[in-house]
Amino acid sequence: MHSVVQGVLAFVQAWWVELLCAVVIVLVVPLLAGYIVLVERKVMADMQARLGPMRVGPHGLLQPIADALKLLIKEDLVPGDADKFIFWFAPVLSMTAALTSMGAVAFGPWFQVARDINIGLLFVVGISALGPFGIVLGGWASNNHYSIIGAIRSTAQLISYETTAGFALVSGFLLAGTLKVTDIVKAQLDDHAWYVFLAPVGFFTYLIASIAETNRAPFDLPEAGSELVAGYMTEYSGFRWSLYFLAEYANMIVVGSVGVTLFLGGWLRPFPNVPWMAWVDVLPVVLLAAVGVFCVRRAGKQPARVQVLFMWAVAAACLVVALIFALAAPVRLAPLSFMYAGLYGAFWFLLKVSVYLYLFMWLRFTLPRFRFDQLMRLGWHILIPLALVNVLAVGVMLALYLNCGWNRWLATALTTIATLLVGMLLIRWNDQHAAAASASIASDGAQEEDAYAG
Amino acid sequence: MLDSLVFYFFASIAVVSAMLMVTRRNAIHSAVFLITALLSTAGIFLQLRAEFLFIAQIILYVGGIMVLFIFVIMLVRLDVALPRILSPRRKWVAISVALIVFLEAIIIVLMSRKIPGQGLLVSNPYPSDKLPPNTEDLANSLFGLYLLPFEIASVLLLVAMIGSVVMAKKRTDAP
Amino acid sequence: MMPIGHYIFLSLTLLVVGAIGVVTRRNVIIVLMSIELILNAVNINLVAFSRYYGDAAGQVFALFIIADAAAEAAVGLGIMIAFFRNRETVLADEMDLLKW
């Protein structure tokens, strides 16, 4: 017993940084997911020429807190014929998969729970492959037709686009030469280019696949309100539903982080190797100071006293963080010097992930929903062959650059054009095939029963 | 110390999940317990410093094969609990034979220390700090010495994919 | 560093539990799942010895076993679906078409 306690103490002593990172992730990510929902509602409102949530807190900033409180005090309904064990287990599994996969994501040079793990980004991709289980088990346990149909459709979509995402990531791994997260970012620093410029087809394939992986529009038929009530989440209410919901938004953060790490340069600032662009480093300080000053100026104009106090608190927080950023730059104290790279790195990383998520939201409010068979056809007939050809093309590009000594950008341009030509041929062939298939169905009249048909 | 704690944790979950899996009446419950057994096996791979195999187990076995099983159980509606009319005597004969085989194997493993020169139990294991990075080591073996089995495995997977699609497809034309 | 006997014992336990599942259960899907458990037990054994000898061959073999298990599960479940469509049963006792 004493040796067990000693062993645990030794473990905590050796790994306290990673444990602290893990605690921060588990505490902060649900809060962050709630605020991403608020941002999404505001962006949706902006694109629909209205204002969004404005009542709770100044400009609706306390809306996620109110939503969380409401969900916590809601009645916990379990359908009568539902399988109780799996009904409880499914949202827990979804949330666990989403949070565990964040373990290998590096939010900055020193913020990573599974530090220096050999398999790096593959850990993130693999653990988030456990997500579909929560969905299909939850849909089945609800004992509801709409839930099962939604769950099966959602899982089929998720596992189809996992292959595409994996192939798109392989093209990035080919360029990086390693799976370790810190080494991937270092490779982008050494190669003087973000990998989005060296493998653009890979990045955009990963973008589309990650939108489908997280059940976001235009791929959100499984949870479309007008089609399937709420899909697999129909029978879940209150806190259980919030677990699913948080798992979905945490998954969004995870796929965003993977895309940013592999393709968009991770925590590097724009133009990290160009010394005269070092003035970009003051951007975090300037941004935070501007937000703080804005809050100070608007604080006096708030209608209610609690809102005034809230604005002052937000302004104070922003100015303090701006001060920390500003001090870290010139001071660079020896024991705190790692914080300098870490703070600025985390800022750039979160900025890039926010841009990625803004792209998600923009697409959601612009494009109409895919029908399920169109979705599956896009995944299997167009994107998987395109991703495969892309891996081949990146390999050819690397061979031309490393072995034959071609200029890197010329090789990239040629192989990208070749991949896009193949993509266009695939789309053309697919259109002809789809037209022929629908023509034959129309002429036959009898169709075979399709479990996935809309 | 931590090594053995992690091992006992994963090993106990694996054994308990396996035993629960073979005794459940509901097929979906069995599948869920198989998922936990596979996840704890993956944990044991991680504890053995085989990181690539850990993530391969999770992606392929848990994320692929078990999804397949669950889909089939749901679509074929096998989740209804079936009455068990297997005669108890047959079941106990099977279980006792299995336990006897288990005891035999344990005795062989324990007695091997007394057999000189056989070396069934490894006395001095490879030191953990000299282990090469797992993914690179595995890749060197897989694409070097074991390239032919790798290619054959890919052909095998292609054949299995075509075969299962052909077999599970509904026959719409007249036989 | 755990003595390797622990891993052999674990592997044997899972193998025997899987074997009991194969022999005892009537539902063929659960038999297939028990076969997967047996393959996993073998994998644990292989990876343990691979670690103890410092040789990657055990892990390569385990990777092939995983690929093989996937192929076998796919084909086995395809057969099950085809059979179920014909006979409406998944119990091993009732699959007796070849009986005289």
XYZ file of C-alpha atoms in Angstrom:
729
model
C 0.000 0.000 0.000
C 2.797 2.381 0.925
C 4.608 1.591 -2.307
C 1.449 2.306 -4.301
C 1.174 5.733 -2.677
C 4.862 6.359 -3.293
C 4.485 5.265 -6.897
C 1.563 7.622 -7.439
C 3.434 10.510 -5.829
C 6.473 9.865 -8.026
C 4.211 9.806 -11.073
C 2.589 13.128 -10.167
C 5.984 14.685 -9.494
C 7.345 13.631 -12.868
C 4.243 14.434 -14.914
C 2.662 17.424 -13.206
C 2.778 19.657 -16.271
C 0.914 17.147 -18.385
C -1.624 16.499 -15.631
C -2.199 20.235 -15.330
C -2.742 20.453 -19.087
C -5.227 17.575 -18.879
C -7.147 19.264 -16.056
C -7.240 22.520 -18.009
C -8.571 20.698 -21.068
C -11.334 18.949 -19.156
C -12.387 22.165 -17.414
C -12.020 24.637 -20.253
C -13.221 22.725 -23.300
C -16.890 22.447 -22.263
C -16.919 26.171 -21.502
C -15.173 26.878 -24.772
C -17.679 24.699 -26.632
C -20.501 26.696 -25.081
C -18.955 29.946 -26.261
C -18.384 28.535 -29.744
C -22.148 27.949 -29.848
C -22.661 31.598 -28.964
C -20.232 32.704 -31.646
C -22.050 30.506 -34.133
C -25.389 32.049 -33.259
C -23.935 35.525 -33.611
C -22.318 34.660 -36.952
C -25.583 33.115 -38.143
C -27.388 36.260 -37.085
C -24.847 38.416 -38.859
C -25.253 36.477 -42.082
C -29.023 36.678 -41.756
C -28.979 40.449 -41.101
C -30.113 40.294 -37.509
C -28.480 40.538 -34.098
C -28.628 37.152 -32.408
C -28.800 36.619 -28.631
C -28.657 40.023 -26.977
C -30.583 39.695 -23.752
C -28.570 37.573 -21.390
C -25.504 39.534 -20.411
C -24.092 42.336 -22.532
C -24.602 41.426 -26.170
C -25.633 37.940 -25.108
C -22.246 37.023 -23.663
C -23.757 35.138 -20.733
C -26.061 33.090 -22.992
C -23.967 29.891 -22.730
C -24.047 30.090 -18.937
C -27.804 30.450 -19.004
C -28.106 27.546 -21.445
C -25.900 25.357 -19.295
C -27.937 26.123 -16.177
C -31.165 25.398 -18.025
C -29.875 22.055 -19.290
C -28.681 21.061 -15.834
C -32.018 21.645 -14.164
C -34.107 19.993 -16.873
C -35.936 16.768 -16.119
C -33.969 13.681 -17.047
C -36.294 11.596 -19.197
C -35.509 8.012 -20.033
C -37.905 6.373 -22.514
C -39.823 3.468 -21.048
C -38.545 0.733 -23.310
C -35.062 2.108 -23.677
C -32.053 0.039 -22.753
C -30.986 1.822 -19.574
C -27.334 0.832 -19.474
C -26.609 1.816 -23.063
C -28.815 4.900 -22.821
C -26.535 6.094 -20.034
C -23.330 4.857 -21.678
C -23.624 6.330 -25.181
C -23.275 10.089 -24.471
C -20.515 9.327 -21.962
C -18.637 7.440 -24.688
C -19.018 10.308 -27.153
C -17.774 12.880 -24.685
C -14.907 10.673 -23.499
C -13.720 10.073 -27.065
C -13.840 13.791 -27.868
C -11.932 14.860 -24.749
C -9.389 12.015 -24.858
C -8.472 12.797 -28.440
C -7.486 16.264 -27.276
C -4.741 14.609 -25.275
C -2.319 14.563 -28.166
C -3.219 17.955 -29.610
C -0.495 20.522 -28.944
C -1.993 23.956 -28.350
C 1.441 25.478 -28.156
C 5.024 24.263 -27.889
C 4.616 23.017 -24.339
C 0.873 22.478 -23.927
C 0.378 18.820 -24.789
C -0.885 16.075 -22.525
C 0.564 13.072 -24.386
C 3.919 14.706 -24.798
C 6.211 13.414 -27.527
C 4.067 10.377 -28.150
C 5.411 8.552 -31.146
C 2.123 8.378 -33.014
C 1.126 11.996 -32.422
C -1.666 13.082 -34.724
C -2.662 9.485 -35.463
C -3.670 9.230 -31.796
C -6.070 12.138 -32.272
C -7.535 10.667 -35.461
C -7.827 7.199 -33.961
C -9.474 8.146 -30.686
C -11.968 10.376 -32.458
C -12.849 7.240 -34.457
C -14.563 6.103 -31.251
C -17.072 8.922 -31.615
C -19.464 7.098 -33.981
C -20.005 4.458 -31.286
C -21.632 6.932 -28.977
C -23.921 7.927 -31.813
C -25.010 4.505 -33.011
C -25.460 3.096 -29.499
C -27.391 6.168 -28.419
C -29.689 5.973 -31.386
C -30.330 2.289 -30.811
C -30.879 2.648 -27.073
C -33.596 5.242 -27.607
C -35.983 2.621 -28.980
C -37.287 5.093 -31.519
C -37.431 4.671 -35.293
C -36.213 8.156 -36.102
C -33.320 7.745 -33.715
C -32.146 4.505 -35.252
C -32.396 5.798 -38.805
C -30.553 8.966 -37.814
C -27.922 7.010 -35.906
C -27.245 4.563 -38.738
C -27.058 7.336 -41.296
C -24.777 9.386 -39.109
C -22.433 6.497 -38.382
C -22.319 5.462 -42.035
C -21.420 9.035 -42.951
C -18.777 9.275 -40.239
C -16.996 6.050 -41.113
C -17.086 6.871 -44.819
C -15.445 10.249 -44.383
C -12.901 8.932 -41.878
C -11.158 7.171 -44.762
C -11.051 10.380 -46.782
C -9.742 12.345 -43.820
C -7.080 9.712 -43.191
C -5.834 9.808 -46.781
C -5.787 13.591 -46.804
C -3.751 13.557 -43.602
C -1.360 10.974 -45.103
C -0.417 13.479 -47.793
C 0.510 15.909 -45.012
C 2.433 13.222 -43.133
C 4.413 12.479 -46.302
C 5.570 16.070 -46.370
C 6.332 16.200 -42.645
C 8.074 12.842 -42.495
C 6.900 12.217 -38.940
C 3.776 11.656 -36.889
C 4.930 13.555 -33.782
C 3.027 16.791 -33.357
C 5.928 19.010 -32.317
C 8.089 17.621 -35.109
C 5.392 18.336 -37.700
C 5.306 22.015 -36.749
C 9.097 22.106 -36.648
C 9.177 20.561 -40.130
C 6.918 23.343 -41.390
C 9.289 25.846 -39.818
C 12.286 24.162 -41.477
C 10.600 23.896 -44.861
C 9.730 27.601 -44.808
C 6.183 26.879 -45.936
C 2.913 25.873 -44.419
C 1.894 22.535 -45.847
C -1.337 24.004 -47.185
C 0.780 25.557 -49.921
C 2.612 22.323 -50.656
C -0.444 20.052 -50.590
C -3.508 22.249 -51.189
C -5.735 19.454 -52.477
C -4.972 17.532 -49.299
C -5.985 20.475 -47.143
C -9.257 21.088 -48.903
C -10.099 17.385 -48.962
C -9.420 17.313 -45.238
C -11.603 20.378 -44.762
C -14.555 18.763 -46.519
C -14.015 15.451 -44.764
C -13.798 17.140 -41.374
C -17.063 18.969 -41.976
C -18.661 15.599 -42.669
C -16.886 14.024 -39.695
C -18.492 16.431 -37.258
C -21.986 16.188 -38.740
C -21.988 19.851 -39.738
C -23.934 21.357 -42.573
C -24.025 20.787 -45.465
C -23.546 17.201 -44.223
C -25.936 17.351 -41.319
C -28.818 15.240 -42.582
C -28.544 12.852 -39.606
C -29.417 15.620 -37.220
C -31.623 17.695 -39.459
C -34.583 18.931 -37.550
C -36.934 19.015 -40.486
C -36.129 15.460 -41.520
C -35.617 13.291 -38.500
C -36.787 15.251 -35.476
C -33.279 15.417 -34.055
C -31.847 12.143 -35.285
C -30.030 10.139 -32.674
C -30.424 12.891 -30.080
C -34.233 12.836 -30.134
C -34.862 11.068 -26.857
C -32.027 12.697 -24.956
C -32.870 15.687 -22.797
C -31.147 17.870 -20.283
C -27.655 16.986 -19.276
C -27.393 13.897 -21.500
C -28.165 15.978 -24.563
C -25.634 18.562 -23.507
C -22.990 15.820 -23.389
C -23.707 14.941 -27.035
C -23.771 18.555 -27.986
C -20.497 19.308 -26.220
C -18.964 16.213 -27.804
C -19.911 17.539 -31.243
C -18.343 20.947 -30.612
C -15.297 19.440 -28.927
C -14.909 17.278 -32.042
C -14.999 20.453 -34.096
C -12.150 21.875 -32.026
C -10.232 18.610 -32.443
C -10.542 18.404 -36.242
C -9.725 22.095 -36.428
C -6.613 21.528 -34.342
C -5.485 18.615 -36.515
C -5.989 20.618 -39.694
C -4.174 23.623 -38.286
C -1.260 21.580 -36.940
C -0.661 19.641 -40.112
C -1.532 22.158 -42.800
C -1.646 25.661 -41.381
C 1.600 25.791 -39.443
C 0.405 24.990 -35.930
C 1.566 27.595 -33.476
C 3.935 29.411 -35.832
C 3.212 33.021 -36.552
C 2.787 34.014 -40.192
C 6.203 34.153 -41.878
C 8.133 32.693 -38.938
C 11.439 32.613 -40.779
C 11.374 36.135 -42.169
C 13.139 38.342 -39.612
C 11.748 41.683 -40.801
C 8.213 40.410 -40.251
C 8.859 40.100 -36.514
C 6.560 43.104 -35.953
C 3.660 40.670 -36.398
C 4.512 39.495 -32.883
C 2.903 42.579 -31.370
C -0.443 41.605 -32.887
C -1.641 39.633 -29.818
C -0.872 42.518 -27.511
C -2.530 45.054 -29.795
C -5.630 42.911 -30.284
C -6.164 42.218 -26.609
C -5.510 45.810 -25.627
C -8.010 46.967 -28.258
C -10.683 44.607 -26.914
C -9.977 45.820 -23.381
C -10.239 49.475 -24.351
C -13.467 48.760 -26.268
C -14.991 47.122 -23.195
C -13.948 50.048 -21.004
C -15.574 52.524 -23.364
C -18.817 50.545 -23.615
C -19.014 49.810 -19.896
C -20.620 53.123 -19.043
C -23.334 52.687 -21.644
C -24.772 49.404 -20.316
C -28.364 49.554 -19.013
C -28.046 47.321 -15.946
C -25.516 47.495 -13.124
C -24.512 43.829 -13.405
C -23.761 44.365 -17.090
C -21.555 47.345 -16.253
C -19.618 45.247 -13.764
C -19.335 42.442 -16.290
C -17.900 44.739 -18.946
C -15.385 46.129 -16.466
C -14.366 42.578 -15.531
C -13.909 41.561 -19.154
C -11.932 44.752 -19.845
C -9.696 44.138 -16.839
C -9.093 40.533 -17.892
C -8.194 41.540 -21.444
C -5.816 44.280 -20.323
C -4.115 41.996 -17.799
C -3.584 39.296 -20.435
C -2.304 41.930 -22.872
C 0.135 43.075 -20.191
C 1.333 39.503 -19.642
C 1.892 39.096 -23.372
C 3.696 42.432 -23.593
C 5.916 41.694 -20.605
C 6.816 38.213 -21.803
C 8.373 39.639 -24.949
C 11.090 41.995 -23.652
C 11.656 40.417 -20.248
C 12.270 36.781 -21.291
C 13.211 35.726 -17.817
C 15.180 32.513 -17.815
C 12.751 30.325 -15.871
C 9.765 31.822 -17.696
C 11.252 31.939 -21.181
C 9.378 28.836 -22.201
C 6.183 30.696 -21.452
C 7.042 33.272 -24.062
C 6.987 30.764 -26.899
C 4.083 28.988 -25.281
C 1.865 32.053 -24.863
C 2.427 33.464 -28.293
C 2.242 30.012 -29.836
C -1.059 29.299 -28.133
C -2.423 32.638 -29.349
C -1.561 31.947 -32.992
C -2.821 28.390 -32.736
C -6.172 29.454 -31.304
C -6.460 32.223 -33.874
C -5.957 29.767 -36.704
C -8.399 27.253 -35.223
C -10.939 30.066 -34.918
C -10.484 30.899 -38.596
C -10.993 27.228 -39.443
C -14.166 27.093 -37.336
C -15.404 30.348 -38.857
C -15.083 28.612 -42.218
C -17.252 25.782 -40.848
C -19.902 28.234 -39.715
C -19.786 30.196 -42.966
C -20.400 27.023 -44.941
C -23.209 26.023 -42.616
C -25.169 29.167 -43.226
C -24.522 29.301 -46.939
C -24.969 25.853 -48.436
C -28.116 23.702 -48.475
C -28.089 20.239 -47.049
C -26.929 17.187 -48.966
C -29.358 14.330 -49.426
C -28.015 11.164 -47.921
C -27.308 9.269 -51.120
C -25.646 12.359 -52.578
C -23.513 12.528 -49.451
C -22.430 8.897 -49.707
C -21.788 9.231 -53.412
C -19.621 12.281 -52.807
C -17.660 10.463 -50.138
C -17.067 7.158 -51.831
C -17.080 7.999 -55.535
C -15.363 11.365 -55.590
C -13.462 12.162 -52.427
C -11.788 8.827 -51.671
C -10.352 8.395 -55.193
C -9.324 12.052 -55.155
C -7.583 11.646 -51.801
C -5.797 8.511 -53.040
C -4.614 10.286 -56.186
C -3.524 13.177 -53.991
C -1.306 10.890 -51.908
C 0.241 9.643 -55.134
C 0.695 13.195 -56.375
C 2.371 14.378 -53.169
C 4.672 11.375 -53.348
C 5.575 12.244 -56.955
C 6.141 15.858 -55.927
C 8.478 14.807 -53.122
C 10.361 12.459 -55.452
C 10.769 15.218 -58.038
C 11.909 17.716 -55.415
C 14.215 15.507 -53.379
C 15.605 13.101 -55.933
C 15.437 14.941 -59.265
C 16.181 18.373 -57.863
C 13.210 20.193 -59.365
C 12.022 23.487 -57.933
C 9.554 22.692 -55.156
C 6.874 25.107 -56.243
C 7.000 23.960 -59.865
C 6.602 20.337 -58.816
C 3.748 21.266 -56.467
C 1.960 23.257 -59.162
C 2.235 20.456 -61.716
C 1.082 17.698 -59.404
C -1.765 19.812 -58.030
C -2.998 20.559 -61.550
C -2.835 16.846 -62.360
C -4.821 15.981 -59.211
C -7.452 18.600 -59.980
C -7.788 17.243 -63.509
C -8.379 13.784 -62.074
C -10.933 15.312 -59.718
C -12.801 16.919 -62.580
C -12.791 13.647 -64.490
C -14.201 11.914 -61.423
C -16.992 14.441 -61.105
C -17.801 14.168 -64.811
C -17.828 10.365 -64.691
C -19.925 10.437 -61.555
C -22.505 12.742 -63.091
C -22.842 10.482 -66.102
C -23.132 7.451 -63.869
C -25.743 9.064 -61.673
C -27.738 10.152 -64.696
C -27.601 6.624 -66.111
C -28.605 5.104 -62.771
C -31.584 7.373 -62.295
C -32.621 6.807 -65.903
C -32.546 3.042 -65.415
C -34.498 3.277 -62.167
C -37.117 5.451 -63.796
C -37.491 3.019 -66.682
C -37.570 -0.121 -64.513
C -40.003 1.137 -61.935
C -39.072 -1.496 -59.333
C -36.293 -0.434 -56.999
C -34.400 -2.501 -54.536
C -34.976 -1.509 -50.985
C -32.274 0.820 -49.821
C -31.827 1.291 -46.110
C -30.189 4.638 -46.627
C -32.643 6.183 -49.076
C -34.009 9.507 -47.984
C 5.435 0.413 -10.016
C 3.250 2.461 -12.259
C 3.787 -0.112 -15.003
C 2.249 -2.887 -12.952
C -0.636 -0.697 -11.771
C -1.493 0.140 -15.373
C -1.154 -3.502 -16.372
C -3.424 -4.779 -13.595
C -5.995 -2.103 -14.353
C -6.225 -2.959 -18.045
C -5.901 -6.691 -17.503
C -8.733 -6.828 -14.974
C -11.018 -4.778 -17.219
C -10.162 -7.046 -20.148
C -10.918 -10.259 -18.276
C -14.114 -8.970 -16.660
C -15.370 -7.573 -19.981
C -14.597 -10.838 -21.752
C -16.463 -12.861 -19.170
C -19.424 -10.507 -19.308
C -19.358 -10.629 -23.078
C -19.825 -14.364 -23.377
C -22.646 -14.448 -20.854
C -24.968 -11.646 -21.995
C -28.295 -12.544 -23.623
C -28.574 -9.303 -25.517
C -26.218 -9.194 -28.506
C -25.700 -5.432 -28.286
C -24.599 -5.736 -24.669
C -22.120 -8.408 -25.756
C -20.838 -6.071 -28.431
C -20.391 -3.235 -25.932
C -18.447 -5.493 -23.598
C -16.301 -6.680 -26.482
C -15.555 -3.033 -27.231
C -14.345 -2.499 -23.659
C -12.292 -5.703 -23.832
C -10.671 -4.521 -27.069
C -9.996 -1.081 -25.608
C -8.257 -2.609 -22.603
C -6.213 -4.825 -24.927
C -5.184 -1.650 -26.704
C -4.199 -0.243 -23.294
C -1.997 -3.270 -22.719
C -0.327 -2.694 -26.074
C 0.356 0.877 -25.002
C 1.821 -0.340 -21.729
C 4.106 -2.654 -23.741
C 5.442 0.425 -25.599
C 3.770 -0.730 -28.835
C 2.151 2.624 -29.610
C 1.419 2.035 -33.271
C -0.317 -1.228 -32.527
C -2.354 0.528 -29.830
C -3.713 3.051 -32.285
C -4.050 0.419 -35.039
C -6.148 -1.687 -32.663
C -8.385 1.277 -31.870
C -8.821 2.451 -35.451
C -9.190 -0.991 -37.070
C -10.632 -3.275 -34.442
C -12.767 -0.967 -32.345
C -13.509 1.701 -34.919
C -13.956 -0.692 -37.846
C -14.784 -4.261 -36.968
C -16.995 -3.463 -33.982
C -18.941 -0.858 -35.954
C -19.506 -3.582 -38.540
C -20.750 -5.978 -35.858
C -23.085 -3.405 -34.367
C -24.495 -2.472 -37.752
C -25.181 -6.120 -38.570
C -26.776 -6.765 -35.194
C -29.033 -3.763 -35.656
C -29.965 -4.262 -39.271
C -30.624 -7.969 -38.889
C -32.578 -7.264 -35.683
C -30.695 -9.767 -33.574
C -30.876 -7.738 -30.411
C -33.958 -9.537 -29.181
C -33.050 -11.655 -26.175
C -33.434 -15.276 -27.135
C -34.441 -18.024 -24.703
C -31.598 -20.302 -23.850
C -32.469 -23.946 -24.339
C -28.955 -25.281 -24.655
C -28.879 -28.233 -22.274
C -26.923 -27.250 -19.146
C -24.966 -30.504 -19.144
C -23.458 -29.805 -22.588
C -22.522 -26.314 -21.512
C -20.790 -27.476 -18.329
C -18.865 -30.170 -20.226
C -17.590 -27.519 -22.617
C -16.632 -25.149 -19.820
C -14.839 -27.829 -17.812
C -12.846 -28.984 -20.850
C -11.807 -25.397 -21.508
C -10.747 -24.932 -17.892
C -8.715 -28.138 -17.975
C -6.885 -26.939 -21.091
C -6.268 -23.627 -19.317
C -4.818 -25.367 -16.271
C -2.578 -27.484 -18.478
C -1.184 -24.433 -20.223
C -0.565 -22.660 -16.914
C 1.253 -25.682 -15.558
C 3.442 -25.858 -18.658
C 4.324 -22.193 -18.385
C 5.100 -22.417 -14.679
C 7.081 -25.638 -14.973
C 9.196 -24.398 -17.839
C 11.491 -22.637 -15.445
C 12.614 -26.083 -14.367
C 13.315 -27.259 -17.918
C 16.939 -26.401 -18.682
C 17.755 -24.824 -22.007
C 14.152 -24.369 -23.144
C 14.006 -20.661 -22.284
C 10.239 -20.345 -22.377
C 10.233 -17.510 -19.850
C 12.421 -14.585 -20.785
C 14.806 -13.962 -17.936
C 16.350 -10.640 -18.970
C 14.023 -8.512 -21.086
C 15.168 -5.841 -23.521
C 15.757 -2.545 -21.673
C 13.074 0.005 -22.323
C 15.342 2.967 -22.962
C 17.078 1.186 -25.835
C 13.835 0.587 -27.713
C 13.820 2.326 -31.099
C 10.898 4.655 -31.937
C 8.019 2.311 -32.427
C 6.497 3.583 -35.670
C 9.814 3.808 -37.463
C 10.884 0.360 -36.279
C 7.612 -1.196 -37.355
C 7.751 0.579 -40.711
C 11.292 -0.640 -41.338
C 10.235 -4.216 -40.672
C 6.983 -3.982 -42.576
C 8.408 -2.420 -45.714
C 11.721 -4.224 -45.498
C 11.774 -7.802 -44.394
C 8.017 -8.413 -44.431
C 7.087 -6.646 -47.647
C 5.678 -9.748 -49.346
C 3.229 -10.611 -46.537
C 2.205 -6.946 -46.536
C 1.306 -7.055 -50.213
C -0.485 -10.362 -49.779
C -2.449 -8.895 -46.878
C -3.610 -6.029 -49.078
C -4.784 -8.503 -51.728
C -6.532 -10.467 -48.987
C -8.378 -7.369 -47.815
C -9.417 -6.569 -51.388
C -10.769 -10.094 -51.853
C -12.606 -9.945 -48.522
C -14.148 -6.580 -49.407
C -15.427 -7.816 -52.770
C -16.589 -11.092 -51.270
C -18.569 -9.563 -48.462
C -20.225 -7.028 -50.760
C -21.221 -9.780 -53.184
C -22.573 -11.975 -50.435
C -24.527 -9.369 -48.555
C -26.028 -7.712 -51.613
C -29.674 -8.363 -52.267
C -30.446 -10.349 -55.394
C -32.685 -8.129 -57.491
C -32.471 -10.132 -60.726
C -34.144 -13.515 -61.115
C -31.850 -16.436 -60.186
C 9.054 -4.319 -15.842
C 6.424 -7.021 -15.534
C 7.561 -10.632 -15.687
C 6.348 -12.089 -18.929
C 4.367 -14.785 -17.134
C 1.740 -12.156 -16.357
C 1.147 -11.446 -20.020
C 1.024 -15.145 -20.874
C -1.522 -15.688 -18.109
C -3.685 -12.822 -19.362
C -3.467 -14.080 -22.921
C -4.441 -17.582 -21.839
C -7.379 -16.313 -19.815
C -8.789 -14.337 -22.700
C -8.225 -17.266 -25.050
C -10.090 -19.671 -22.788
C -12.964 -17.233 -22.247
C -13.201 -16.776 -26.016
C -13.108 -20.537 -26.552
C -15.908 -21.014 -24.024
C -17.889 -18.368 -25.874
C -17.408 -20.114 -29.211
C -18.463 -23.499 -27.880
C -21.278 -22.446 -25.572
C -23.286 -19.762 -27.356
C -26.011 -20.443 -29.891
C -26.117 -17.043 -31.489
C -23.638 -17.123 -34.366
C -22.862 -13.419 -34.114
C -21.688 -13.919 -30.538
C -19.601 -16.869 -31.718
C -17.944 -14.555 -34.247
C -17.296 -12.007 -31.521
C -15.701 -14.669 -29.329
C -13.414 -15.571 -32.217
C -12.305 -11.937 -32.303
C -11.543 -12.229 -28.586
C -9.364 -15.291 -29.237
C -7.423 -13.411 -31.911
C -6.900 -10.557 -29.476
C -5.517 -12.896 -26.862
C -2.975 -14.155 -29.377
C -2.077 -10.566 -30.215
C -1.324 -9.788 -26.582
C 1.001 -12.779 -26.427
C 2.812 -11.779 -29.616
C 3.288 -8.167 -28.606
C 4.508 -9.130 -25.117
C 7.201 -11.382 -26.556
C 8.075 -8.767 -29.156
C 8.670 -6.256 -26.369
C 10.728 -8.669 -24.320
C 13.002 -9.603 -27.203
C 13.162 -6.084 -28.637
C 12.148 -7.454 -32.043
C 9.463 -5.775 -34.128
C 8.504 -9.046 -35.830
C 5.930 -9.841 -33.164
C 4.200 -6.525 -33.683
C 4.246 -6.966 -37.459
C 2.605 -10.373 -37.017
C 0.019 -8.849 -34.685
C -0.746 -6.174 -37.295
C -1.317 -8.877 -39.901
C -3.597 -10.715 -37.500
C -5.656 -7.542 -37.060
C -5.961 -7.136 -40.823
C -6.884 -10.785 -41.170
C -9.488 -10.528 -38.406
C -11.085 -7.613 -40.218
C -11.307 -9.590 -43.445
C -12.723 -12.593 -41.635
C -15.285 -10.560 -39.739
C -16.475 -8.898 -42.933
C -16.867 -12.153 -44.830
C -18.378 -13.970 -41.848
C -20.965 -11.283 -41.315
C -21.728 -11.228 -45.045
C -22.453 -14.943 -44.871
C -24.593 -14.396 -41.780
C -26.650 -11.718 -43.503
C -27.168 -13.893 -46.581
C -28.183 -16.851 -44.413
C -30.502 -14.760 -42.272
C -32.237 -13.467 -45.352
C -33.013 -17.022 -46.376
C -33.720 -18.761 -43.115
C -34.699 -15.973 -40.669
C -32.567 -17.470 -37.920
C -29.142 -16.871 -36.434
C -29.049 -19.747 -34.014
C -26.352 -22.296 -34.695
C -28.689 -25.104 -33.664
C -31.117 -24.302 -36.441
C -28.532 -24.141 -39.226
C -28.851 -27.832 -40.002
C -29.468 -27.921 -43.746
C -26.604 -30.337 -44.285
C -27.876 -32.826 -41.719
C -29.001 -36.159 -43.053
